[in-house]
Amino acid sequence: MSSSVFARCSQKYVPMPVIDLPDRQWPGRALSRAPIWLSTDLRDGNQSLMEPMSAARKLALFQLLCTLGFKEIEVGFPAASQVEFDFVRALIEQQHIPPEVTIQALTQARAPLIERTLVALTGARRAIVHLYIATSPQFRQTVFQMSRQSVLETALAAVRQVRAYAEAHPETEWLLEFSPETFNATEADFSLEICNAVTACWGISAARPVILNLPATVETHMPNRYADQIEWMHRRLAQREHVVLSVHPHNDRGTAVAAAELALLAGADRVEGCLFGQGERTGNVDLLTLALNCVTQGIDPGLDFSDLDTVIRSCTELTGIPVHPRHPYAGELVYTAFSGSHQDAIKKGFAAQIAGDPWQIPYLPIDPRDVGRSYAAVIRVNSQSGKGGIAYLLETAYGLALPRRLQIDFAQVVQRALDTAEREMDAATLWSLFKQTYCQTETPIALTDLRWQPEAAGMRVWLVRHQGSQHAPLQGQGNGHIAALIDALDEPMRLVSYEEHARGTGAEAEAVATISLRWDDDPTEWFGVGIDTDIVTASVQAVNAALNRYYTAR
Ligand code: KIV
Ligand code: ZN
């Protein structure tokens, strides 16, 4: 038997009743275009801040939203405070509203609040009056103590008031949005009844469309159930062709994005939400995530998030709320792989990706460059990382293409360093550790004064080997430079591998030579790397460095 405090939760919490829609269509559909977006950052988002934004901040956010491409923006709740009212007036009177943008203002279905809202919006070229009243049994019974009928009549009285004002002020193009607040917790038949009554009362037609916004005011159930509710309404609403069907999911269960996407499959045309999921409690649906989800499906969202860091900086500054490092698409860490196997796959993905072809990089659902991020942070190295990530960083930052066995060898060196340091290692630190490990040509042994002479059989070399106080002149012969040098060194070892590649291009190009040696009494492969504009010098450095690696370790 469970001893958890939740053992009795079935008596305390009651699941939402399931809507009956056995022939639901949405599971078989696919999204083919982006919805109409409504940003409520300046209203629902602002209402949720510990310190609501000042008029100056609201204006800055309004301008950012316009720049991002929002065409419908809920600018406030003008009847709620003088600041809100004045802000809407300033937008209109100081002509801050671009011609392609329509502002929206929220009001409860109460006559004095409606009046104040309408006054606030007067003079706008186009304005959406967003009328709401809660419709769920909980609100009717506990909060309002109103019957269904009186909730319906209150809504209709509100619509009539807006309509009369609109007719008296034809200089503004007035649009009506109606939200049965707590729609997701309302009986379906009542939602339908009140929505149809509202649209009829407004005189809905092709010339007088109505936005019906069906909010998940508090997210109470799974996204598939919300989608069923939306499809049920979508199939039954009167004059559906003149209705803009809108959704407004909150994120209490953490599934607002899924709820919005499934609702779009179920027939919704429009989504209300906030950037980064701002909003009451756990927030409104995150419009940035929804928009970039569209991008990953090949759908142009009509919003421009190509400079995400500027958006993050501005929003953080204006709202005082930081963006989580793991926030979808926006977080500081979301394009970063620390895990070795992920790094390996990403590295291979980048190598295989052909410019202009569909994006195919493992673990990266979107090209970081599409949102203004660079590839620099894609792979970062810590104790979870492996050879792939290390090699990737050295290759992208320093142009080193390490042979596979050297990658494995260096990964062990890095791992030992990280075990001591217990933190991340950036490319510069890796590079300096790499040089210290594989490019050491001074101690304990230095090879100097090399002279080469081609011979019929290959190459002859003279050099001096310095080790401590000893300075030994050496001479050797072989079928090439390296063979001659190894012969001169006269060590009980042999060359295991030799690879070279160019680093950089044109006059700046350098040769990178990688060598490995094996001593007779030791199974270890000792690597050395030389980098120089001259390939012979690079090879000599590589042999020298491999010698030093062997002697240092013994
Ligand atoms: O969450 C909600 O239901 C609302 C309404 C006012 C639309 O914000
Ligand atoms: Zn809301």
Coordinates of C-alpha atoms and ligand atoms in Angstrom, one line a residue:
M1 CA 0.0 0.0 0.0
S2 CA 1.3 3.5 -0.9
S3 CA 2.2 5.6 2.1
S4 CA 2.4 8.7 -0.1
V5 CA 0.3 11.7 0.7
F6 CA -1.2 11.2 -2.7
A7 CA -2.6 7.8 -1.8
R8 CA -6.0 9.4 -1.3
C9 CA -5.8 11.9 -4.2
S10 CA -8.6 10.1 -6.1
Q11 CA -10.9 11.4 -3.5
K12 CA -9.6 14.9 -3.6
Y13 CA -9.0 15.5 -7.3
V14 CA -11.7 14.8 -9.9
P15 CA -10.7 14.3 -13.6
M16 CA -12.4 16.4 -16.3
P17 CA -15.4 14.7 -17.9
V18 CA -14.5 13.4 -21.4
I19 CA -16.2 14.9 -24.4
D20 CA -17.9 12.4 -26.7
L21 CA -16.3 12.7 -30.1
P22 CA -15.6 9.2 -31.4
D23 CA -15.3 10.4 -35.0
R24 CA -12.6 13.0 -34.2
Q25 CA -10.7 14.1 -37.3
W26 CA -7.7 15.9 -35.8
P27 CA -5.4 12.9 -35.2
G28 CA -5.1 12.3 -38.9
R29 CA -4.4 15.9 -39.9
A30 CA -1.1 17.7 -40.4
L31 CA -0.3 21.3 -40.0
S32 CA 0.2 23.1 -43.3
R33 CA 0.3 26.7 -42.4
A34 CA 1.0 28.9 -39.5
P35 CA -1.9 30.3 -37.4
I36 CA -2.9 33.9 -36.9
W37 CA -0.8 35.0 -33.9
L38 CA -2.0 37.2 -31.2
S39 CA 0.5 38.4 -28.6
T40 CA -0.9 39.0 -25.2
D41 CA 2.5 39.9 -23.7
L42 CA 1.3 43.4 -22.9
R43 CA -1.9 42.1 -21.2
D44 CA -1.9 38.5 -19.9
G45 CA 1.9 38.6 -19.7
N46 CA 2.0 42.0 -18.1
Q47 CA -0.8 41.0 -15.6
S48 CA 1.4 38.2 -14.3
L49 CA 4.5 40.3 -13.5
M50 CA 5.3 41.1 -9.9
E51 CA 6.0 44.6 -11.1
P52 CA 3.8 45.4 -14.1
M53 CA 5.6 47.2 -16.9
S54 CA 5.7 51.0 -17.0
A55 CA 4.3 52.8 -20.1
A56 CA 7.8 53.2 -21.5
R57 CA 8.5 49.5 -21.1
K58 CA 5.2 48.5 -22.6
L59 CA 5.9 50.7 -25.6
A60 CA 9.4 49.2 -26.1
L61 CA 7.8 45.7 -26.0
F62 CA 5.0 46.8 -28.3
Q63 CA 7.7 48.0 -30.8
L64 CA 9.6 44.7 -30.5
L65 CA 6.4 42.7 -31.1
C66 CA 5.8 44.8 -34.2
T67 CA 9.3 44.2 -35.4
L68 CA 9.0 40.5 -34.9
G69 CA 6.0 40.5 -37.3
F70 CA 2.9 40.3 -34.9
K71 CA -0.1 41.7 -36.7
E72 CA -2.5 41.4 -33.7
I73 CA -1.4 42.6 -30.3
E74 CA -3.4 42.7 -27.1
V75 CA -2.1 46.0 -25.6
G76 CA -3.8 46.0 -22.3
F77 CA -6.8 46.0 -20.0
P78 CA -7.6 49.7 -20.2
A79 CA -10.4 49.6 -17.6
A80 CA -8.1 48.0 -15.0
S81 CA -5.9 51.1 -14.3
Q82 CA -5.1 54.6 -15.4
V83 CA -1.6 53.4 -16.6
E84 CA -3.2 50.8 -18.9
F85 CA -5.8 53.3 -20.2
D86 CA -3.1 56.0 -20.8
F87 CA -0.9 53.5 -22.6
V88 CA -3.6 52.6 -25.1
R89 CA -4.4 56.3 -25.7
A90 CA -0.7 57.1 -26.2
L91 CA -0.4 54.3 -28.8
I92 CA -3.3 55.8 -30.7
E93 CA -2.6 59.5 -30.3
Q94 CA 1.1 59.3 -30.8
Q95 CA 0.6 57.1 -33.8
H96 CA 2.8 54.2 -32.6
I97 CA 0.7 51.6 -34.4
P98 CA 2.0 50.5 -37.8
P99 CA -0.7 50.3 -40.5
E100 CA -0.5 46.5 -40.7
V101 CA -1.0 46.0 -36.9
T102 CA -4.3 45.8 -35.1
I103 CA -4.5 46.4 -31.4
Q104 CA -6.8 44.5 -29.0
A105 CA -8.0 45.4 -25.6
L106 CA -9.6 43.2 -23.0
T107 CA -12.7 43.9 -20.9
Q108 CA -15.0 42.0 -18.7
A109 CA -18.6 41.9 -19.7
R110 CA -19.6 44.8 -17.4
A111 CA -21.0 48.0 -18.7
P112 CA -18.7 50.6 -17.1
L113 CA -15.6 48.6 -17.9
I114 CA -16.8 48.2 -21.5
E115 CA -17.4 51.9 -21.8
R116 CA -13.9 52.7 -20.6
T117 CA -12.4 50.2 -22.9
L118 CA -14.2 51.6 -25.9
V119 CA -13.2 55.1 -25.0
A120 CA -9.6 54.0 -24.7
L121 CA -9.7 52.4 -28.2
T122 CA -11.5 55.3 -29.9
G123 CA -9.6 56.8 -32.8
A124 CA -7.7 53.6 -33.6
R125 CA -7.7 52.7 -37.3
R126 CA -8.8 49.2 -36.4
A127 CA -9.4 47.7 -32.9
I128 CA -10.4 44.4 -31.5
V129 CA -12.7 44.6 -28.4
H130 CA -12.0 41.5 -26.4
L131 CA -15.0 40.7 -24.2
Y132 CA -14.9 37.9 -21.7
I133 CA -17.1 36.2 -19.2
A134 CA -16.4 33.0 -17.3
T135 CA -18.8 30.2 -18.2
S136 CA -17.8 27.1 -16.2
P137 CA -20.1 25.7 -13.5
Q138 CA -17.5 26.5 -10.9
F139 CA -17.6 30.2 -11.8
R140 CA -21.4 30.3 -12.3
Q141 CA -22.1 28.6 -9.0
T142 CA -19.3 29.7 -6.7
V143 CA -17.9 32.9 -8.0
F144 CA -20.9 34.7 -9.7
Q145 CA -23.9 32.8 -8.3
M146 CA -25.5 33.2 -11.7
S147 CA -27.5 30.8 -13.8
R148 CA -26.5 29.8 -17.4
Q149 CA -29.3 32.1 -18.6
S150 CA -28.0 35.1 -16.7
V151 CA -24.4 34.6 -17.8
L152 CA -25.8 34.4 -21.4
E153 CA -27.8 37.6 -21.0
T154 CA -24.8 39.4 -19.5
A155 CA -22.7 38.4 -22.5
L156 CA -25.4 39.6 -24.9
A157 CA -25.9 42.9 -23.2
A158 CA -22.2 43.4 -23.4
V159 CA -22.2 42.6 -27.1
R160 CA -25.1 45.0 -27.7
Q161 CA -23.2 47.8 -25.9
V162 CA -20.1 47.3 -28.0
R163 CA -22.1 47.1 -31.2
A164 CA -24.0 50.4 -30.4
Y165 CA -20.7 52.2 -29.6
A166 CA -19.1 50.8 -32.8
E167 CA -22.0 52.0 -34.9
A168 CA -21.7 55.5 -33.4
H169 CA -17.9 55.6 -34.1
P170 CA -17.5 54.3 -37.6
E171 CA -14.1 56.1 -38.0
T172 CA -12.6 53.0 -36.3
E173 CA -13.0 49.5 -37.8
W174 CA -14.3 47.6 -34.8
L175 CA -13.9 43.8 -34.4
L176 CA -15.4 41.7 -31.7
E177 CA -13.6 39.0 -29.9
F178 CA -15.5 36.9 -27.4
S179 CA -14.0 34.6 -24.8
P180 CA -16.0 32.2 -22.7
E181 CA -13.4 32.3 -20.0
T182 CA -12.8 28.8 -18.5
F183 CA -14.1 27.3 -21.8
N184 CA -12.1 24.1 -21.2
A185 CA -14.0 23.5 -17.9
T186 CA -17.4 24.5 -19.4
E187 CA -20.2 22.1 -20.5
A188 CA -19.8 21.8 -24.3
D189 CA -23.5 22.6 -25.0
F190 CA -23.3 25.8 -23.0
S191 CA -20.1 26.9 -24.7
L192 CA -21.8 26.4 -28.1
E193 CA -25.0 28.1 -27.0
I194 CA -23.2 31.3 -25.7
C195 CA -20.8 31.5 -28.7
N196 CA -23.6 31.2 -31.2
A197 CA -25.8 33.7 -29.4
V198 CA -22.9 36.2 -29.3
T199 CA -22.1 35.9 -33.0
A200 CA -25.7 36.3 -33.9
C201 CA -26.1 39.3 -31.6
W202 CA -23.1 40.9 -33.3
G203 CA -24.6 40.3 -36.7
I204 CA -21.9 38.0 -37.9
S205 CA -21.3 37.9 -41.7
A206 CA -18.5 37.9 -44.2
A207 CA -18.1 41.7 -43.5
R208 CA -18.5 41.3 -39.8
P209 CA -16.5 38.3 -38.7
V210 CA -16.2 37.4 -35.0
I211 CA -13.2 36.1 -33.2
L212 CA -14.3 33.3 -30.8
N213 CA -11.5 32.6 -28.4
L214 CA -11.8 29.3 -26.5
P215 CA -9.3 29.5 -23.6
A216 CA -7.9 26.8 -21.4
T217 CA -7.9 29.4 -18.6
V218 CA -6.4 26.9 -16.3
E219 CA -5.0 23.9 -18.1
T220 CA -6.9 21.0 -16.5
H221 CA -6.6 18.1 -18.9
M222 CA -4.5 16.4 -21.6
P223 CA -4.0 18.2 -24.9
N224 CA -5.9 15.6 -26.8
R225 CA -9.0 16.3 -24.7
Y226 CA -8.7 20.0 -25.4
A227 CA -8.3 19.2 -29.1
D228 CA -11.6 17.2 -28.9
Q229 CA -13.3 20.2 -27.3
I230 CA -12.1 22.5 -30.1
E231 CA -13.1 20.1 -32.9
W232 CA -16.5 19.6 -31.3
M233 CA -17.0 23.4 -31.4
H234 CA -15.4 23.9 -34.8
R235 CA -17.9 21.4 -36.3
R236 CA -21.0 22.9 -34.7
L237 CA -20.5 26.7 -34.6
A238 CA -23.0 28.6 -36.6
Q239 CA -21.6 30.6 -39.5
R240 CA -18.3 28.9 -38.9
E241 CA -16.9 30.4 -42.1
H242 CA -17.2 33.9 -40.6
V243 CA -15.7 32.9 -37.3
V244 CA -12.0 33.2 -36.5
L245 CA -11.6 30.3 -34.1
S246 CA -8.9 31.2 -31.6
V247 CA -7.3 29.3 -28.8
H248 CA -5.7 30.6 -25.6
P249 CA -4.0 27.7 -23.8
H250 CA -2.4 28.3 -20.4
N251 CA 0.4 25.9 -19.3
D252 CA -0.6 24.6 -15.9
R253 CA 0.2 21.0 -16.9
G254 CA 3.2 22.0 -18.9
T255 CA 1.5 21.0 -22.2
A256 CA 0.3 24.3 -23.6
V257 CA 2.4 24.0 -26.7
A258 CA 1.0 20.5 -27.5
A259 CA -2.5 21.8 -26.7
A260 CA -2.2 24.7 -29.1
E261 CA -0.8 22.4 -31.9
L262 CA -3.5 19.8 -31.5
A263 CA -6.1 22.6 -31.3
L264 CA -4.9 23.9 -34.7
L265 CA -5.3 20.4 -36.1
A266 CA -8.8 20.4 -34.6
G267 CA -9.8 23.5 -36.5
A268 CA -8.4 26.5 -34.7
D269 CA -7.2 29.4 -36.9
R270 CA -5.5 31.6 -34.3
V271 CA -3.4 31.3 -31.2
E272 CA -3.1 33.7 -28.3
G273 CA 0.0 33.5 -26.2
C274 CA 3.2 35.2 -25.0
L275 CA 6.9 35.1 -25.8
F276 CA 8.8 32.6 -23.7
G277 CA 5.5 31.5 -22.2
Q278 CA 5.0 34.5 -19.9
G279 CA 1.7 34.8 -18.2
E280 CA -0.3 34.0 -15.1
R281 CA 1.0 31.1 -13.0
T282 CA 2.9 28.7 -15.3
G283 CA 2.2 31.1 -18.2
N284 CA 0.4 31.3 -21.5
V285 CA 1.4 29.2 -24.4
D286 CA 4.9 30.1 -25.7
L287 CA 4.5 31.7 -29.1
L288 CA 8.3 31.5 -29.8
T289 CA 8.3 27.7 -29.4
L290 CA 5.2 27.3 -31.5
A291 CA 6.6 29.5 -34.2
L292 CA 9.9 27.7 -34.3
N293 CA 8.1 24.3 -34.2
C294 CA 6.5 25.5 -37.4
V295 CA 9.9 26.3 -38.9
T296 CA 11.2 22.8 -38.2
Q297 CA 8.2 21.4 -40.1
G298 CA 9.0 23.6 -43.1
I299 CA 6.2 26.1 -42.3
D300 CA 6.9 29.8 -42.5
P301 CA 5.6 31.1 -39.2
G302 CA 5.4 34.7 -40.4
L303 CA 7.3 35.8 -37.3
D304 CA 11.0 36.7 -37.4
F305 CA 13.1 35.1 -34.6
S306 CA 16.3 35.2 -36.6
D307 CA 18.0 37.3 -33.9
L308 CA 16.9 35.4 -30.9
D309 CA 19.5 36.8 -28.5
T310 CA 18.2 40.3 -29.0
V311 CA 14.7 39.2 -28.3
I312 CA 15.8 37.4 -25.2
R313 CA 17.8 40.4 -24.0
S314 CA 15.0 42.8 -24.6
C315 CA 12.3 40.6 -23.0
T316 CA 14.4 39.9 -20.0
E317 CA 15.1 43.5 -19.5
L318 CA 11.5 44.6 -20.0
T319 CA 9.8 41.9 -17.9
G320 CA 12.5 41.2 -15.4
I321 CA 12.0 37.5 -16.0
P322 CA 15.0 35.5 -17.3
V323 CA 14.9 32.8 -19.9
H324 CA 15.7 29.3 -18.6
P325 CA 18.9 27.9 -20.0
R326 CA 17.0 24.9 -21.3
H327 CA 14.1 26.8 -22.8
P328 CA 13.1 25.3 -26.2
Y329 CA 15.1 27.0 -29.0
A330 CA 16.0 30.0 -26.8
G331 CA 17.9 28.6 -23.8
E332 CA 21.6 29.2 -23.5
L333 CA 22.3 25.4 -23.5
V334 CA 19.8 24.1 -26.0
Y335 CA 22.3 23.9 -28.9
T336 CA 25.0 22.5 -26.8
A337 CA 26.0 18.8 -26.5
F338 CA 28.3 17.7 -23.6
S339 CA 27.7 14.0 -24.0
G340 CA 30.3 12.1 -25.9
S341 CA 28.0 10.1 -28.1
H342 CA 25.9 13.1 -29.0
Q343 CA 29.1 15.1 -29.9
D344 CA 30.3 12.2 -32.1
A345 CA 27.0 12.1 -34.0
I346 CA 26.8 15.9 -34.4
K347 CA 30.4 16.0 -35.7
K348 CA 29.6 13.3 -38.3
G349 CA 26.4 15.1 -39.1
F350 CA 28.2 18.4 -39.8
A351 CA 30.7 16.5 -42.0
A352 CA 27.9 14.9 -44.0
Q353 CA 25.7 17.9 -44.3
I354 CA 25.7 19.4 -47.8
A355 CA 25.0 23.1 -48.1
G356 CA 21.5 23.7 -49.4
D357 CA 20.2 20.2 -48.6
P358 CA 17.5 19.6 -45.9
W359 CA 18.9 20.0 -42.4
Q360 CA 20.1 16.6 -41.1
I361 CA 22.2 17.2 -38.1
P362 CA 21.6 14.7 -35.3
Y363 CA 20.4 16.2 -32.0
L364 CA 19.9 19.7 -33.5
P365 CA 16.2 20.0 -34.6
I366 CA 16.9 23.5 -36.0
D367 CA 20.0 25.1 -37.5
P368 CA 21.3 27.4 -34.7
R369 CA 22.3 29.9 -37.4
D370 CA 18.6 30.3 -38.3
V371 CA 18.0 31.9 -34.9
G372 CA 21.2 33.9 -34.9
R373 CA 23.3 31.5 -32.8
S374 CA 26.7 30.3 -34.0
Y375 CA 28.0 26.8 -34.1
A376 CA 30.6 27.8 -31.5
A377 CA 28.6 26.6 -28.6
V378 CA 27.2 23.4 -30.2
I379 CA 29.8 21.2 -28.7
R380 CA 31.2 21.9 -25.3
V381 CA 33.6 19.6 -23.4
N382 CA 33.2 18.4 -19.8
S383 CA 33.7 15.1 -18.0
Q384 CA 30.7 13.6 -19.9
S385 CA 32.3 14.3 -23.3
G386 CA 34.3 12.1 -25.6
K387 CA 36.7 12.2 -28.4
G388 CA 34.3 13.4 -31.0
G389 CA 33.5 16.6 -29.2
I390 CA 37.1 17.3 -28.4
A391 CA 38.2 16.7 -32.0
Y392 CA 35.3 18.9 -33.2
L393 CA 36.4 21.8 -31.1
L394 CA 40.0 21.5 -32.1
E395 CA 39.0 21.2 -35.7
T396 CA 36.5 24.1 -35.8
A397 CA 38.6 26.5 -33.7
Y398 CA 42.2 25.5 -34.7
G399 CA 41.9 23.7 -38.0
L400 CA 43.3 20.4 -36.6
A401 CA 42.0 17.2 -38.1
L402 CA 43.1 14.6 -35.6
P403 CA 43.5 11.0 -36.7
R404 CA 41.1 8.7 -34.9
R405 CA 43.7 7.0 -32.7
L406 CA 45.1 10.3 -31.6
Q407 CA 41.5 11.5 -30.8
I408 CA 41.2 8.5 -28.5
D409 CA 44.6 9.1 -26.9
F410 CA 43.9 12.8 -26.3
A411 CA 40.4 12.1 -24.9
Q412 CA 42.1 10.2 -22.1
V413 CA 44.4 13.1 -21.4
V414 CA 41.4 15.5 -21.3
Q415 CA 39.5 13.2 -19.1
R416 CA 42.3 13.0 -16.6
A417 CA 42.5 16.8 -16.6
L418 CA 38.8 17.2 -16.2
D419 CA 38.7 14.7 -13.3
T420 CA 41.0 17.1 -11.5
A421 CA 39.5 20.4 -12.7
E422 CA 35.8 19.2 -12.5
R423 CA 34.6 21.8 -14.9
E424 CA 34.1 22.6 -18.6
M425 CA 37.1 22.9 -20.9
D426 CA 36.9 25.5 -23.7
A427 CA 38.6 25.3 -27.0
A428 CA 41.5 27.5 -26.0
T429 CA 42.2 25.3 -22.9
L430 CA 42.0 22.1 -25.0
W431 CA 44.4 23.6 -27.5
S432 CA 46.9 24.5 -24.9
L433 CA 46.6 21.1 -23.2
F434 CA 47.1 19.5 -26.7
K435 CA 50.2 21.5 -27.4
Q436 CA 51.6 20.8 -24.0
T437 CA 51.0 17.0 -24.6
Y438 CA 51.9 16.5 -28.2
C439 CA 53.9 19.4 -29.5
Q440 CA 56.7 19.5 -26.9
T441 CA 60.1 19.9 -28.7
E442 CA 62.3 21.3 -26.0
T443 CA 62.4 19.0 -23.0
P444 CA 63.6 16.4 -22.1
I445 CA 65.0 16.1 -25.6
A446 CA 65.6 18.7 -28.3
L447 CA 66.7 17.9 -31.9
T448 CA 68.7 20.7 -33.5
D449 CA 71.1 21.6 -36.3
L450 CA 69.5 19.3 -38.9
R451 CA 71.2 18.9 -42.3
W452 CA 69.8 16.8 -45.0
Q453 CA 71.5 15.3 -48.0
P454 CA 69.5 13.4 -50.8
E455 CA 71.2 10.2 -51.8
A456 CA 70.6 7.6 -54.4
A457 CA 69.0 5.3 -51.7
G458 CA 67.0 8.1 -50.2
M459 CA 68.1 10.7 -47.6
R460 CA 70.9 11.2 -45.1
V461 CA 70.6 13.4 -42.0
W462 CA 73.0 14.9 -39.5
L463 CA 71.7 16.5 -36.3
V464 CA 72.5 17.1 -32.6
R465 CA 70.4 15.5 -29.8
H466 CA 70.3 17.5 -26.6
Q467 CA 69.2 15.8 -23.4
G468 CA 70.1 17.4 -20.1
S469 CA 73.8 18.2 -20.2
Q470 CA 74.4 15.7 -23.1
H471 CA 74.7 17.0 -26.6
A472 CA 75.2 14.0 -29.0
P473 CA 75.9 14.5 -32.7
L474 CA 73.9 11.8 -34.7
Q475 CA 73.8 10.6 -38.3
G476 CA 71.3 8.4 -40.1
Q477 CA 70.1 7.2 -43.4
G478 CA 66.7 6.1 -44.8
N479 CA 64.4 6.1 -47.8
G480 CA 62.9 9.5 -46.7
H481 CA 63.3 12.2 -44.1
I482 CA 61.5 10.4 -41.3
A483 CA 63.1 7.1 -41.9
A484 CA 66.6 8.8 -41.9
L485 CA 65.8 10.7 -38.7
I486 CA 64.5 7.5 -36.9
D487 CA 67.7 5.7 -38.0
A488 CA 69.8 8.5 -36.6
L489 CA 68.0 8.4 -33.2
D490 CA 69.0 4.8 -32.8
E491 CA 66.2 4.0 -30.3
P492 CA 64.6 0.6 -29.9
M493 CA 61.5 1.8 -31.5
R494 CA 59.7 2.0 -34.9
L495 CA 57.3 4.3 -36.7
V496 CA 53.7 3.2 -36.4
S497 CA 51.9 5.9 -38.3
Y498 CA 52.4 9.1 -40.1
E499 CA 49.7 11.5 -41.3
E500 CA 49.8 15.0 -42.6
H501 CA 47.2 17.6 -43.5
A502 CA 47.1 21.4 -44.3
R503 CA 45.8 23.8 -41.7
G504 CA 44.5 27.1 -43.2
T505 CA 44.8 28.1 -46.9
G506 CA 47.0 30.1 -49.3
A507 CA 50.1 31.8 -47.9
E508 CA 48.9 31.2 -44.4
A509 CA 48.7 27.5 -44.8
E510 CA 50.7 25.3 -42.4
A511 CA 51.4 21.6 -42.5
V512 CA 50.2 19.5 -39.6
A513 CA 52.2 16.2 -39.2
T514 CA 51.1 13.5 -36.8
I515 CA 53.4 10.7 -36.0
S516 CA 53.2 7.7 -33.7
L517 CA 56.1 5.6 -32.4
R518 CA 56.2 2.3 -30.5
W519 CA 59.1 1.2 -28.4
D520 CA 60.1 -2.5 -28.4
D521 CA 59.4 -3.0 -24.7
D522 CA 56.1 -1.1 -24.6
P523 CA 52.8 -1.7 -26.4
T524 CA 51.8 2.0 -26.1
E525 CA 51.6 4.1 -29.2
W526 CA 53.3 7.5 -28.5
F527 CA 52.0 10.4 -30.5
G528 CA 53.7 13.6 -31.5
V529 CA 52.5 16.5 -33.6
G530 CA 54.4 19.2 -35.5
I531 CA 53.0 22.3 -37.2
D532 CA 55.0 24.4 -39.5
T533 CA 54.8 26.0 -43.0
D534 CA 57.5 23.5 -44.0
I535 CA 56.4 19.9 -44.0
V536 CA 59.9 18.5 -43.2
T537 CA 60.2 20.8 -40.2
A538 CA 56.7 19.7 -39.1
S539 CA 57.6 16.1 -39.4
V540 CA 60.9 16.5 -37.4
Q541 CA 58.9 18.4 -34.7
A542 CA 56.4 15.5 -34.6
V543 CA 59.1 12.9 -34.1
N544 CA 60.8 15.1 -31.4
A545 CA 57.5 15.6 -29.6
A546 CA 56.7 11.8 -29.7
L547 CA 60.1 11.1 -28.2
N548 CA 59.4 13.6 -25.4
R549 CA 56.0 12.2 -24.7
Y550 CA 57.6 8.8 -24.3
Y551 CA 60.5 10.0 -22.1
T552 CA 58.2 12.3 -20.0
A553 CA 55.9 9.4 -19.2
R554 CA 58.6 7.0 -18.1
Ligands
KIV1 O1 -6.9 32.8 -19.7 C1 -8.0 33.3 -20.0 O2 -9.0 32.7 -20.0 C2 -8.0 34.7 -20.4 C3 -9.2 35.3 -20.9 C4 -9.4 36.7 -20.4 C5 -9.2 35.1 -22.4 O3 -6.9 35.3 -20.3
ZN2 ZN -5.2 34.0 -20.2

